[in-house]
PDB file of C-alpha atoms in Angstrom:
ATOM      1  CA  MET A   1     -38.885  12.317  10.426  1.00 49.00           C
ATOM      2  CA  THR A   2     -42.244  10.542  10.605  1.00 49.00           C
ATOM      3  CA  LEU A   3     -44.891  12.126  12.817  1.00 52.00           C
ATOM      4  CA  ASN A   4     -47.996  10.244  11.720  1.00 53.00           C
ATOM      5  CA  LYS A   5     -47.178   7.071  13.648  1.00 53.00           C
ATOM      6  CA  VAL A   6     -49.394   6.238  16.603  1.00 58.00           C
ATOM      7  CA  GLU A   7     -46.638   5.329  19.049  1.00 61.00           C
ATOM      8  CA  ILE A   8     -43.755   7.649  19.944  1.00 66.00           C
ATOM      9  CA  CYS A   9     -41.268   6.677  22.647  1.00 63.00           C
ATOM     10  CA  GLY A  10     -43.629   3.933  23.776  1.00 64.00           C
ATOM     11  CA  VAL A  11     -46.523   6.398  24.176  1.00 68.00           C
ATOM     12  CA  ASN A  12     -49.745   5.679  22.315  1.00 69.00           C
ATOM     13  CA  THR A  13     -50.506   9.181  21.043  1.00 68.00           C
ATOM     14  CA  SER A  14     -54.052   8.244  20.035  1.00 71.00           C
ATOM     15  CA  LYS A  15     -54.941   7.626  23.693  1.00 74.00           C
ATOM     16  CA  LEU A  16     -53.382  10.667  25.313  1.00 78.00           C
ATOM     17  CA  PRO A  17     -55.739  12.285  27.859  1.00 79.00           C
ATOM     18  CA  VAL A  18     -57.193  15.755  27.389  1.00 81.00           C
ATOM     19  CA  LEU A  19     -57.523  17.745  30.601  1.00 83.00           C
ATOM     20  CA  LYS A  20     -60.425  20.097  31.240  1.00 85.00           C
ATOM     21  CA  PRO A  21     -59.613  23.625  32.502  1.00 83.00           C
ATOM     22  CA  GLU A  22     -60.870  22.832  35.995  1.00 86.00           C
ATOM     23  CA  GLU A  23     -58.786  19.630  36.050  1.00 86.00           C
ATOM     24  CA  LYS A  24     -55.657  21.568  35.071  1.00 84.00           C
ATOM     25  CA  GLU A  25     -56.282  24.114  37.809  1.00 85.00           C
ATOM     26  CA  GLU A  26     -56.762  21.446  40.469  1.00 89.00           C
ATOM     27  CA  LEU A  27     -53.736  19.421  39.340  1.00 88.00           C
ATOM     28  CA  PHE A  28     -51.511  22.482  39.352  1.00 84.00           C
ATOM     29  CA  ARG A  29     -52.677  23.372  42.835  1.00 87.00           C
ATOM     30  CA  ARG A  30     -51.638  19.884  43.954  1.00 90.00           C
ATOM     31  CA  ILE A  31     -48.318  20.173  42.090  1.00 86.00           C
ATOM     32  CA  LYS A  32     -47.451  23.322  44.030  1.00 84.00           C
ATOM     33  CA  GLU A  33     -48.083  21.341  47.205  1.00 85.00           C
ATOM     34  CA  GLY A  34     -45.529  18.746  46.127  1.00 86.00           C
ATOM     35  CA  ASP A  35     -47.908  16.097  44.765  1.00 87.00           C
ATOM     36  CA  MET A  36     -45.758  14.110  42.315  1.00 89.00           C
ATOM     37  CA  GLU A  37     -48.707  12.012  41.097  1.00 90.00           C
ATOM     38  CA  ALA A  38     -50.502  15.213  40.088  1.00 88.00           C
ATOM     39  CA  ARG A  39     -47.327  16.346  38.279  1.00 89.00           C
ATOM     40  CA  GLU A  40     -47.213  13.113  36.264  1.00 90.00           C
ATOM     41  CA  MET A  41     -50.905  13.468  35.371  1.00 90.00           C
ATOM     42  CA  TYR A  42     -50.311  17.064  34.301  1.00 90.00           C
ATOM     43  CA  ILE A  43     -47.381  15.978  32.124  1.00 89.00           C
ATOM     44  CA  LYS A  44     -49.451  13.267  30.444  1.00 88.00           C
ATOM     45  CA  GLY A  45     -52.310  15.714  29.979  1.00 88.00           C
ATOM     46  CA  ASN A  46     -50.029  18.087  28.063  1.00 88.00           C
ATOM     47  CA  LEU A  47     -48.144  15.619  25.860  1.00 89.00           C
ATOM     48  CA  ARG A  48     -50.381  16.614  22.945  1.00 88.00           C
ATOM     49  CA  LEU A  49     -48.815  20.059  23.303  1.00 87.00           C
ATOM     50  CA  VAL A  50     -45.383  18.508  22.756  1.00 90.00           C
ATOM     51  CA  LEU A  51     -46.668  16.642  19.703  1.00 88.00           C
ATOM     52  CA  SER A  52     -48.049  19.846  18.190  1.00 86.00           C
ATOM     53  CA  VAL A  53     -44.702  21.589  18.720  1.00 87.00           C
ATOM     54  CA  ILE A  54     -42.500  18.882  17.189  1.00 86.00           C
ATOM     55  CA  LYS A  55     -44.596  19.010  14.010  1.00 84.00           C
ATOM     56  CA  ARG A  56     -42.958  22.375  13.382  1.00 81.00           C
ATOM     57  CA  PHE A  57     -39.626  20.551  13.102  1.00 81.00           C
ATOM     58  CA  GLN A  58     -40.736  17.765  10.759  1.00 75.00           C
ATOM     59  CA  ASN A  59     -38.281  18.950   8.096  1.00 71.00           C
ATOM     60  CA  SER A  60     -35.298  18.929  10.453  1.00 69.00           C
ATOM     61  CA  GLY A  61     -34.398  15.359   9.560  1.00 72.00           C
ATOM     62  CA  GLU A  62     -34.279  14.370  13.231  1.00 78.00           C
ATOM     63  CA  ASN A  63     -35.891  11.274  14.680  1.00 81.00           C
ATOM     64  CA  ALA A  64     -39.415  11.994  16.003  1.00 81.00           C
ATOM     65  CA  ASP A  65     -38.735   9.948  19.158  1.00 83.00           C
ATOM     66  CA  ASP A  66     -35.695  12.090  19.979  1.00 86.00           C
ATOM     67  CA  LEU A  67     -37.580  15.351  19.459  1.00 88.00           C
ATOM     68  CA  PHE A  68     -40.485  14.089  21.537  1.00 88.00           C
ATOM     69  CA  GLN A  69     -38.173  13.255  24.446  1.00 88.00           C
ATOM     70  CA  ILE A  70     -36.489  16.650  24.215  1.00 90.00           C
ATOM     71  CA  GLY A  71     -39.873  18.341  24.019  1.00 89.00           C
ATOM     72  CA  CYS A  72     -40.967  16.486  27.154  1.00 90.00           C
ATOM     73  CA  ILE A  73     -37.950  17.874  29.000  1.00 91.00           C
ATOM     74  CA  GLY A  74     -39.034  21.367  27.950  1.00 89.00           C
ATOM     75  CA  LEU A  75     -42.569  20.594  29.127  1.00 90.00           C
ATOM     76  CA  MET A  76     -41.332  19.471  32.546  1.00 90.00           C
ATOM     77  CA  LYS A  77     -39.215  22.602  32.897  1.00 89.00           C
ATOM     78  CA  ALA A  78     -42.264  24.703  32.031  1.00 88.00           C
ATOM     79  CA  ILE A  79     -44.359  22.937  34.683  1.00 88.00           C
ATOM     80  CA  ASP A  80     -41.663  23.414  37.322  1.00 86.00           C
ATOM     81  CA  ASN A  81     -41.258  27.131  36.558  1.00 85.00           C
ATOM     82  CA  PHE A  82     -44.807  28.202  35.681  1.00 84.00           C
ATOM     83  CA  ASP A  83     -46.242  30.944  37.875  1.00 80.00           C
ATOM     84  CA  VAL A  84     -50.047  31.081  37.980  1.00 75.00           C
ATOM     85  CA  SER A  85     -49.870  34.773  38.913  1.00 74.00           C
ATOM     86  CA  LEU A  86     -48.758  35.506  35.343  1.00 71.00           C
ATOM     87  CA  ASN A  87     -52.445  35.267  34.384  1.00 72.00           C
ATOM     88  CA  VAL A  88     -51.736  33.441  31.118  1.00 76.00           C
ATOM     89  CA  LYS A  89     -52.608  29.984  29.879  1.00 81.00           C
ATOM     90  CA  PHE A  90     -50.046  27.315  30.665  1.00 84.00           C
ATOM     91  CA  SER A  91     -49.749  26.510  26.959  1.00 83.00           C
ATOM     92  CA  THR A  92     -48.788  30.139  26.228  1.00 83.00           C
ATOM     93  CA  TYR A  93     -45.926  29.830  28.691  1.00 83.00           C
ATOM     94  CA  ALA A  94     -44.940  26.247  27.845  1.00 86.00           C
ATOM     95  CA  VAL A  95     -44.771  26.375  24.030  1.00 87.00           C
ATOM     96  CA  PRO A  96     -41.791  28.819  23.873  1.00 87.00           C
ATOM     97  CA  MET A  97     -39.919  26.708  26.436  1.00 86.00           C
ATOM     98  CA  ILE A  98     -40.561  23.483  24.511  1.00 89.00           C
ATOM     99  CA  ILE A  99     -39.521  25.143  21.253  1.00 88.00           C
ATOM    100  CA  GLY A 100     -36.406  26.577  22.897  1.00 85.00           C
ATOM    101  CA  GLU A 101     -35.423  23.185  24.277  1.00 87.00           C
ATOM    102  CA  ILE A 102     -35.776  21.575  20.843  1.00 88.00           C
ATOM    103  CA  ARG A 103     -33.927  24.389  19.074  1.00 83.00           C
ATOM    104  CA  ARG A 104     -31.018  24.148  21.499  1.00 82.00           C
ATOM    105  CA  TYR A 105     -30.916  20.410  20.913  1.00 82.00           C
ATOM    106  CA  LEU A 106     -30.903  20.843  17.132  1.00 80.00           C
ATOM    107  CA  ARG A 107     -28.264  23.567  17.278  1.00 73.00           C
ATOM    108  CA  ASP A 108     -25.991  21.500  19.482  1.00 67.00           C
ATOM    109  CA  ASN A 109     -26.688  18.295  17.600  1.00 65.00           C
ATOM    110  CA  ASN A 110     -25.717  19.893  14.319  1.00 56.00           C
ATOM    111  CA  SER A 111     -22.345  21.084  15.595  1.00 45.00           C
ATOM    112  CA  ILE A 112     -21.364  18.193  17.823  1.00 47.00           C
ATOM    113  CA  ARG A 113     -23.036  14.864  17.146  1.00 52.00           C
ATOM    114  CA  VAL A 114     -23.813  13.111  20.393  1.00 54.00           C
ATOM    115  CA  SER A 115     -23.931   9.361  19.952  1.00 62.00           C
ATOM    116  CA  ARG A 116     -27.312   7.662  20.290  1.00 67.00           C
ATOM    117  CA  SER A 117     -25.968   5.465  23.079  1.00 74.00           C
ATOM    118  CA  LEU A 118     -24.956   8.499  25.152  1.00 75.00           C
ATOM    119  CA  ARG A 119     -28.338  10.139  24.624  1.00 77.00           C
ATOM    120  CA  ASP A 120     -30.062   6.922  25.685  1.00 81.00           C
ATOM    121  CA  ILE A 121     -28.017   6.828  28.894  1.00 86.00           C
ATOM    122  CA  ALA A 122     -28.840  10.471  29.614  1.00 83.00           C
ATOM    123  CA  TYR A 123     -32.562   9.932  29.039  1.00 82.00           C
ATOM    124  CA  LYS A 124     -32.545   6.809  31.220  1.00 86.00           C
ATOM    125  CA  ALA A 125     -30.919   8.845  33.989  1.00 87.00           C
ATOM    126  CA  ILE A 126     -33.495  11.628  33.606  1.00 87.00           C
ATOM    127  CA  TYR A 127     -36.441   9.247  33.778  1.00 84.00           C
ATOM    128  CA  ALA A 128     -34.883   7.335  36.675  1.00 87.00           C
ATOM    129  CA  LYS A 129     -34.564  10.620  38.532  1.00 86.00           C
ATOM    130  CA  GLU A 130     -38.203  11.474  37.807  1.00 84.00           C
ATOM    131  CA  ASN A 131     -39.448   8.090  39.014  1.00 85.00           C
ATOM    132  CA  TYR A 132     -37.284   8.169  42.145  1.00 86.00           C
ATOM    133  CA  THR A 133     -38.474  11.654  43.020  1.00 84.00           C
ATOM    134  CA  LYS A 134     -42.074  10.588  42.553  1.00 82.00           C
ATOM    135  CA  GLN A 135     -41.642   7.528  44.771  1.00 84.00           C
ATOM    136  CA  TYR A 136     -39.520   8.969  47.572  1.00 85.00           C
ATOM    137  CA  LEU A 137     -40.431  12.685  47.324  1.00 83.00           C
ATOM    138  CA  LYS A 138     -36.773  13.697  47.103  1.00 83.00           C
ATOM    139  CA  GLU A 139     -34.138  13.875  44.400  1.00 83.00           C
ATOM    140  CA  PRO A 140     -31.833  10.851  44.105  1.00 86.00           C
ATOM    141  CA  THR A 141     -28.079  10.995  44.404  1.00 88.00           C
ATOM    142  CA  LEU A 142     -25.874  10.102  41.454  1.00 87.00           C
ATOM    143  CA  ALA A 143     -25.056   6.796  43.148  1.00 87.00           C
ATOM    144  CA  GLU A 144     -28.750   5.961  43.496  1.00 90.00           C
ATOM    145  CA  ILE A 145     -29.398   6.728  39.821  1.00 90.00           C
ATOM    146  CA  SER A 146     -26.381   4.584  38.910  1.00 90.00           C
ATOM    147  CA  ARG A 147     -27.748   1.617  40.877  1.00 91.00           C
ATOM    148  CA  GLU A 148     -31.224   2.080  39.405  1.00 90.00           C
ATOM    149  CA  ILE A 149     -30.168   1.958  35.736  1.00 91.00           C
ATOM    150  CA  GLY A 150     -27.078  -0.208  36.194  1.00 92.00           C
ATOM    151  CA  ILE A 151     -24.638   2.233  34.604  1.00 90.00           C
ATOM    152  CA  GLU A 152     -21.404   3.613  36.076  1.00 88.00           C
ATOM    153  CA  LYS A 153     -21.590   7.051  37.684  1.00 85.00           C
ATOM    154  CA  GLU A 154     -18.806   8.459  35.533  1.00 79.00           C
ATOM    155  CA  LEU A 155     -20.602   7.438  32.333  1.00 84.00           C
ATOM    156  CA  ILE A 156     -23.850   9.012  33.528  1.00 86.00           C
ATOM    157  CA  VAL A 157     -22.089  12.297  34.213  1.00 82.00           C
ATOM    158  CA  TYR A 158     -20.436  12.174  30.797  1.00 75.00           C
ATOM    159  CA  ALA A 159     -23.753  11.416  29.078  1.00 79.00           C
ATOM    160  CA  MET A 160     -25.625  14.159  30.912  1.00 79.00           C
ATOM    161  CA  ASP A 161     -22.925  16.661  30.118  1.00 71.00           C
ATOM    162  CA  ALA A 162     -23.032  15.648  26.452  1.00 67.00           C
ATOM    163  CA  ILE A 163     -26.694  16.616  26.039  1.00 67.00           C
ATOM    164  CA  GLN A 164     -26.477  19.887  27.950  1.00 64.00           C
ATOM    165  CA  ASN A 165     -26.896  22.993  25.850  1.00 54.00           C
ATOM    166  CA  PRO A 166     -25.853  26.533  26.770  1.00 52.00           C
ATOM    167  CA  VAL A 167     -28.819  28.863  27.235  1.00 50.00           C
ATOM    168  CA  SER A 168     -28.580  32.570  26.498  1.00 52.00           C
ATOM    169  CA  LEU A 169     -29.563  34.791  29.424  1.00 52.00           C
ATOM    170  CA  PHE A 170     -31.377  36.938  26.883  1.00 51.00           C
ATOM    171  CA  GLU A 171     -33.500  34.092  25.503  1.00 55.00           C
ATOM    172  CA  PRO A 172     -37.189  35.148  25.746  1.00 59.00           C
ATOM    173  CA  VAL A 173     -39.395  32.968  27.904  1.00 54.00           C
ATOM    174  CA  TYR A 174     -42.716  34.782  27.817  1.00 53.00           C
ATOM    175  CA  SER A 175     -44.168  38.108  26.654  1.00 53.00           C
ATOM    176  CA  GLU A 176     -47.093  40.105  28.019  1.00 50.00           C
ATOM    177  CA  GLY A 177     -48.298  43.423  26.640  1.00 54.00           C
ATOM    178  CA  GLY A 178     -44.972  44.214  25.038  1.00 53.00           C
ATOM    179  CA  ASP A 179     -42.995  43.367  28.185  1.00 57.00           C
ATOM    180  CA  THR A 180     -40.722  40.407  27.445  1.00 57.00           C
ATOM    181  CA  LEU A 181     -39.413  38.240  30.274  1.00 59.00           C
ATOM    182  CA  TYR A 182     -35.999  36.698  29.681  1.00 57.00           C
ATOM    183  CA  VAL A 183     -34.112  33.793  31.235  1.00 54.00           C
ATOM    184  CA  MET A 184     -32.010  36.294  33.205  1.00 52.00           C
ATOM    185  CA  ASP A 185     -35.192  37.598  34.846  1.00 56.00           C
ATOM    186  CA  GLN A 186     -35.876  34.167  36.360  1.00 52.00           C
ATOM    187  CA  ILE A 187     -32.546  33.553  38.069  1.00 52.00           C
ATOM    188  CA  SER A 188     -31.094  35.155  41.155  1.00 50.00           C
ATOM    189  CA  ASP A 189     -27.900  37.199  40.903  1.00 48.00           C
ATOM    190  CA  LYS A 190     -25.374  35.962  43.463  1.00 46.00           C
ATOM    191  CA  LYS A 191     -22.956  38.704  42.589  1.00 44.00           C
ATOM    192  CA  ASN A 192     -25.545  41.345  43.359  1.00 45.00           C
ATOM    193  CA  ARG A 193     -26.517  39.477  46.492  1.00 43.00           C
ATOM    194  CA  GLU A 194     -23.075  40.356  47.820  1.00 39.00           C
ATOM    195  CA  ASP A 195     -23.908  44.015  47.146  1.00 42.00           C
ATOM    196  CA  HIS A 196     -20.747  44.587  45.097  1.00 43.00           C
ATOM    197  CA  TRP A 197     -22.086  46.992  42.542  1.00 40.00           C
ATOM    198  CA  ILE A 198     -24.417  48.713  45.004  1.00 42.00           C
ATOM    199  CA  GLU A 199     -21.550  49.412  47.406  1.00 42.00           C
ATOM    200  CA  ASP A 200     -19.339  50.685  44.598  1.00 43.00           C
ATOM    201  CA  LEU A 201     -21.909  53.131  43.183  1.00 45.00           C
ATOM    202  CA  SER A 202     -23.273  54.456  46.504  1.00 48.00           C
ATOM    203  CA  LEU A 203     -26.888  54.320  45.405  1.00 61.00           C
ATOM    204  CA  LYS A 204     -28.552  55.233  48.691  1.00 69.00           C
ATOM    205  CA  GLU A 205     -29.627  58.717  47.611  1.00 71.00           C
ATOM    206  CA  ALA A 206     -30.881  57.449  44.248  1.00 74.00           C
ATOM    207  CA  MET A 207     -32.878  54.753  46.040  1.00 78.00           C
ATOM    208  CA  GLN A 208     -34.589  57.364  48.209  1.00 77.00           C
ATOM    209  CA  ARG A 209     -36.050  59.018  45.101  1.00 81.00           C
ATOM    210  CA  LEU A 210     -37.972  55.871  44.165  1.00 86.00           C
ATOM    211  CA  SER A 211     -41.529  55.080  45.198  1.00 89.00           C
ATOM    212  CA  ASP A 212     -41.942  52.723  48.162  1.00 88.00           C
ATOM    213  CA  ARG A 213     -42.920  49.840  45.866  1.00 89.00           C
ATOM    214  CA  GLU A 214     -40.021  50.418  43.465  1.00 89.00           C
ATOM    215  CA  ARG A 215     -37.549  50.689  46.348  1.00 87.00           C
ATOM    216  CA  HIS A 216     -38.894  47.477  47.874  1.00 88.00           C
ATOM    217  CA  ILE A 217     -38.518  45.629  44.568  1.00 89.00           C
ATOM    218  CA  ILE A 218     -34.965  46.892  44.003  1.00 86.00           C
ATOM    219  CA  GLU A 219     -33.986  45.882  47.544  1.00 85.00           C
ATOM    220  CA  MET A 220     -35.372  42.372  47.119  1.00 85.00           C
ATOM    221  CA  ARG A 221     -33.831  41.934  43.673  1.00 81.00           C
ATOM    222  CA  PHE A 222     -30.351  43.363  44.269  1.00 77.00           C
ATOM    223  CA  TYR A 223     -29.806  43.276  48.008  1.00 74.00           C
ATOM    224  CA  GLU A 224     -31.532  39.971  48.776  1.00 77.00           C
ATOM    225  CA  GLY A 225     -30.836  38.338  45.400  1.00 77.00           C
ATOM    226  CA  LYS A 226     -34.424  37.185  44.802  1.00 80.00           C
ATOM    227  CA  THR A 227     -35.751  36.288  41.372  1.00 82.00           C
ATOM    228  CA  GLN A 228     -38.523  38.300  39.755  1.00 82.00           C
ATOM    229  CA  MET A 229     -40.863  35.370  40.307  1.00 83.00           C
ATOM    230  CA  GLU A 230     -40.077  35.341  44.038  1.00 83.00           C
ATOM    231  CA  VAL A 231     -40.575  39.104  44.241  1.00 87.00           C
ATOM    232  CA  ALA A 232     -43.908  38.815  42.396  1.00 87.00           C
ATOM    233  CA  ARG A 233     -45.185  36.267  44.891  1.00 86.00           C
ATOM    234  CA  GLU A 234     -44.132  38.401  47.862  1.00 87.00           C
ATOM    235  CA  VAL A 235     -45.510  41.679  46.512  1.00 88.00           C
ATOM    236  CA  GLY A 236     -48.658  40.115  45.078  1.00 88.00           C
ATOM    237  CA  ILE A 237     -48.345  41.233  41.454  1.00 89.00           C
ATOM    238  CA  SER A 238     -47.421  39.502  38.196  1.00 86.00           C
ATOM    239  CA  GLN A 239     -43.830  38.861  37.147  1.00 83.00           C
ATOM    240  CA  ALA A 240     -44.372  41.091  34.119  1.00 83.00           C
ATOM    241  CA  GLN A 241     -45.335  43.965  36.436  1.00 88.00           C
ATOM    242  CA  VAL A 242     -42.240  43.343  38.575  1.00 87.00           C
ATOM    243  CA  SER A 243     -40.099  43.435  35.432  1.00 86.00           C
ATOM    244  CA  ARG A 244     -41.669  46.703  34.305  1.00 88.00           C
ATOM    245  CA  LEU A 245     -41.329  48.376  37.726  1.00 90.00           C
ATOM    246  CA  GLU A 246     -37.731  47.173  38.054  1.00 87.00           C
ATOM    247  CA  LYS A 247     -36.763  48.560  34.639  1.00 87.00           C
ATOM    248  CA  ASN A 248     -38.420  51.913  35.387  1.00 87.00           C
ATOM    249  CA  ALA A 249     -36.699  52.131  38.784  1.00 87.00           C
ATOM    250  CA  LEU A 250     -33.270  51.345  37.357  1.00 85.00           C
ATOM    251  CA  LYS A 251     -33.802  53.890  34.596  1.00 84.00           C
ATOM    252  CA  SER A 252     -34.706  56.563  37.145  1.00 84.00           C
ATOM    253  CA  MET A 253     -31.640  55.714  39.221  1.00 78.00           C
ATOM    254  CA  ARG A 254     -29.334  55.841  36.203  1.00 77.00           C
ATOM    255  CA  ASN A 255     -30.744  59.227  35.182  1.00 76.00           C
ATOM    256  CA  PHE A 256     -30.204  60.564  38.692  1.00 70.00           C
ATOM    257  CA  LEU A 257     -26.625  59.303  38.847  1.00 64.00           C
ATOM    258  CA  ARG A 258     -25.831  60.812  35.450  1.00 65.00           C
ATOM    259  CA  SER A 259     -27.287  64.230  36.308  1.00 57.00           C
TER     260      SER A 259
END
């Protein structure tokens, strides 16, 4: 894998922009308001981050263009999921996600070789979706992506499925002060939203022994099915604090039920 070339995936790496802290803050504010142009500028302003990450995989034997594209997908996921209330630099949050995306690609690519043509179709579909969303401010349908890139819908689905990689719910996303946030902490639990396990265990009395804040967090997480990020925004604290309070509350409830 050659990483010292100037152009990767049609991008001139010697001319990539470098964003100032105040520019990043303003762009991210606009991104949260749905500004797709700001999102594209933020992506371009962080492509050097992707380049620095893929250097770690220079001995993998993979094509630098492929790793760069995969790294960009990780970067976009990081931008879409980053919560400014975490009080950490974006790069601190994004690097593990970019690395994780590349590692999943390498793991999957080593066990089941996906043909280059299928990967190309998948990447074309991804970029077509990005461009459509930027232009029309909504996600395109499969039919619209098919018309845009001139490829049959069935083949697009097959190609997209071929590059998908399973993600462990226990894969770490970010760590703060010894408190690690995992993938499972960032997704809502539909099963718990239906109150199955709460109804079965009759936790009302155990809930009453919690502090008001802990009870509120448990109710939002397991009765309303909200993610930790959603709870953090509503309560006005960081996601790491929500995670810590949730774990302490559940521990207290378990101890009460076992006593």
